[in-house]
Coordinates of N, CA, C and O in Angstrom, one line a residue:
M1 N -17.7 -54.0 11.9 CA -16.8 -55.0 12.3 C -17.6 -56.5 12.6 O -18.5 -56.5 13.3
V2 N -17.1 -57.4 11.9 CA -17.7 -58.8 12.2 C -17.0 -59.6 13.1 O -15.9 -59.7 13.3
M3 N -17.8 -60.0 14.1 CA -17.3 -60.9 15.2 C -17.8 -62.3 14.8 O -18.6 -62.6 14.5
F4 N -16.8 -63.0 15.5 CA -17.1 -64.5 15.2 C -17.8 -65.0 16.6 O -17.8 -64.4 17.6
E5 N -18.6 -66.2 16.4 CA -19.3 -66.6 17.6 C -18.4 -67.1 18.7 O -17.4 -67.5 18.7
G6 N -18.8 -66.5 19.8 CA -18.0 -66.8 21.0 C -17.0 -65.6 21.3 O -16.4 -65.6 22.4
E7 N -16.8 -64.7 20.3 CA -15.8 -63.7 20.6 C -16.5 -62.5 21.3 O -17.6 -62.1 21.0
E8 N -15.7 -62.0 22.3 CA -16.4 -60.9 23.1 C -15.8 -59.5 22.7 O -14.6 -59.4 22.1
T9 N -16.7 -58.5 23.0 CA -16.2 -57.2 22.6 C -15.3 -56.8 23.9 O -15.4 -57.4 25.0
F10 N -14.7 -55.7 23.8 CA -13.8 -55.3 24.9 C -14.9 -54.9 26.0 O -14.6 -55.2 27.2
A11 N -16.1 -54.3 25.7 CA -16.9 -53.7 26.8 C -17.4 -55.1 27.5 O -17.6 -55.1 28.8
E12 N -17.8 -56.1 26.8 CA -18.3 -57.4 27.5 C -17.1 -58.1 28.4 O -17.6 -58.3 29.4
S13 N -16.1 -58.1 27.9 CA -14.9 -58.5 28.5 C -14.5 -57.7 29.9 O -14.4 -58.3 30.9
D14 N -14.5 -56.6 29.7 CA -14.3 -55.5 30.8 C -15.5 -55.6 31.8 O -15.2 -55.6 33.1
A15 N -16.8 -55.9 31.5 CA -18.0 -55.8 32.3 C -17.8 -57.3 33.1 O -17.9 -57.3 34.3
K16 N -17.3 -58.3 32.5 CA -17.2 -59.6 33.3 C -16.0 -59.4 34.3 O -16.1 -60.0 35.5
Y17 N -15.0 -58.8 33.8 CA -14.0 -58.6 34.8 C -14.3 -57.7 36.0 O -13.9 -58.1 37.3
A18 N -15.0 -56.6 35.8 CA -15.5 -55.7 36.9 C -16.5 -56.5 37.8 O -16.2 -56.5 39.1
M19 N -17.3 -57.4 37.3 CA -18.1 -58.2 38.1 C -17.4 -59.3 38.9 O -17.7 -59.5 40.2
Q20 N -16.2 -59.8 38.4 CA -15.4 -60.7 39.1 C -14.6 -59.9 40.4 O -14.5 -60.5 41.5
L21 N -14.2 -58.7 40.0 CA -13.6 -57.9 41.2 C -14.7 -57.7 42.3 O -14.3 -57.7 43.4
I22 N -15.9 -57.2 41.9 CA -16.9 -57.0 42.9 C -17.3 -58.2 43.6 O -17.2 -58.3 44.9
S23 N -17.2 -59.5 43.0 CA -17.6 -60.8 43.7 C -16.4 -60.9 44.6 O -16.7 -61.5 45.8
E24 N -15.1 -60.7 44.4 CA -14.1 -61.1 45.2 C -14.2 -60.2 46.5 O -13.8 -60.7 47.5
V25 N -14.3 -59.0 46.3 CA -14.4 -58.0 47.4 C -15.4 -58.2 48.3 O -15.4 -58.1 49.3
S26 N -16.6 -58.6 47.7 CA -17.8 -58.7 48.5 C -18.0 -60.0 49.2 O -18.9 -60.0 50.2
R27 N -17.0 -60.9 49.0 CA -17.3 -62.3 49.6 C -17.2 -62.1 51.1 O -18.0 -62.7 51.7
D28 N -16.2 -61.4 51.7 CA -16.2 -61.1 53.1 C -17.5 -60.6 53.7 O -17.8 -60.8 54.7
F29 N -18.1 -59.6 52.9 CA -19.3 -59.1 53.3 C -20.3 -60.0 53.4 O -21.2 -60.1 54.6
W30 N -20.5 -60.9 52.6 CA -21.5 -61.9 52.5 C -21.2 -63.0 53.6 O -22.2 -63.5 54.2
L31 N -20.1 -63.1 54.0 CA -19.6 -64.0 55.2 C -19.8 -63.4 56.5 O -19.5 -64.0 57.6
G32 N -20.2 -62.0 56.5 CA -20.3 -61.3 57.8 C -18.8 -60.9 58.4 O -18.8 -60.5 59.5
A33 N -17.8 -60.9 57.6 CA -16.5 -60.5 58.1 C -16.0 -59.0 57.8 O -15.1 -58.7 58.4
Q34 N -16.9 -58.4 57.2 CA -16.5 -57.0 56.9 C -17.8 -56.3 56.6 O -18.9 -56.7 56.2
S35 N -17.7 -54.9 57.0 CA -19.0 -54.0 56.9 C -19.3 -53.7 55.6 O -18.6 -53.8 54.6
G36 N -20.7 -53.3 55.3 CA -20.9 -52.8 54.0 C -20.4 -51.7 53.6 O -19.9 -51.6 52.4
E37 N -20.0 -50.8 54.5 CA -19.4 -49.6 54.2 C -17.9 -49.8 53.7 O -17.5 -49.3 52.6
L38 N -17.2 -50.8 54.3 CA -15.8 -51.0 54.0 C -15.8 -51.9 52.6 O -15.1 -51.6 51.6
T39 N -16.9 -52.6 52.3 CA -17.0 -53.5 51.0 C -17.3 -52.3 50.0 O -16.5 -52.5 48.9
L40 N -17.9 -51.4 50.1 CA -18.3 -50.4 49.0 C -17.0 -49.6 48.8 O -16.6 -49.2 47.6
E41 N -16.0 -49.2 49.8 CA -15.0 -48.7 49.7 C -13.9 -49.4 48.9 O -13.3 -49.0 47.9
L42 N -14.0 -50.7 49.2 CA -13.0 -51.6 48.4 C -13.3 -51.9 47.1 O -12.5 -51.9 46.2
I43 N -14.7 -51.9 46.8 CA -15.2 -52.2 45.5 C -14.8 -50.9 44.7 O -14.2 -51.0 43.5
N44 N -15.1 -49.8 45.1 CA -14.6 -48.5 44.5 C -13.2 -48.3 44.0 O -12.8 -47.9 43.0
K45 N -12.4 -48.6 45.1 CA -10.8 -48.6 44.8 C -10.5 -49.6 43.8 O -9.7 -49.2 42.9
K46 N -11.1 -51.0 43.9 CA -10.7 -51.9 42.7 C -11.0 -51.3 41.4 O -10.5 -51.6 40.5
I47 N -12.3 -50.9 41.3 CA -12.8 -50.4 39.9 C -12.0 -49.2 39.3 O -11.7 -49.1 38.4
M48 N -11.7 -48.3 40.3 CA -10.8 -47.2 39.9 C -9.5 -47.6 39.5 O -8.9 -47.1 38.5
E49 N -9.0 -48.6 40.2 CA -7.5 -49.0 39.9 C -7.6 -49.7 38.5 O -6.8 -49.6 37.6
H50 N -8.7 -50.5 38.4 CA -8.8 -51.1 37.0 C -9.1 -50.0 35.9 O -8.4 -50.3 34.8
R51 N -9.7 -49.2 36.1 CA -10.1 -48.1 35.1 C -8.8 -47.3 34.7 O -8.6 -47.1 33.7
D52 N -8.0 -47.0 35.8 CA -6.7 -46.4 35.6 C -5.8 -47.1 34.7 O -5.1 -46.8 33.8
R53 N -5.7 -48.5 34.9 CA -5.0 -49.5 34.2 C -5.4 -49.6 32.8 O -4.6 -49.5 31.8
V54 N -6.7 -49.6 32.5 CA -7.2 -49.8 31.1 C -6.8 -48.5 30.4 O -6.5 -48.6 29.3
R55 N -6.8 -47.3 31.0 CA -6.5 -46.1 30.3 C -5.0 -46.2 29.9 O -4.7 -45.6 28.8
L56 N -4.1 -46.7 30.8 CA -2.8 -46.5 30.7 C -2.4 -47.5 29.4 O -1.5 -47.1 28.8
E57 N -3.1 -48.6 29.5 CA -2.9 -49.7 28.5 C -3.5 -49.3 27.1 O -3.1 -49.9 26.0
G58 N -4.6 -48.7 27.3 CA -5.4 -48.3 26.0 C -4.9 -47.2 25.1 O -4.6 -47.1 23.9

């Protein structure tokens, strides 16, 4: 498959979205407003929800 310059694969787009989710969830940790344990739980929850959504749509 030939891709045009600037065009992302699904994997690249999905990875960027996952990093955005992690960044949003970890913001409170970096500001000292939530524990590391809670941050990891929230990150895991968001990633699993995203993965489930991709499976349903894919």
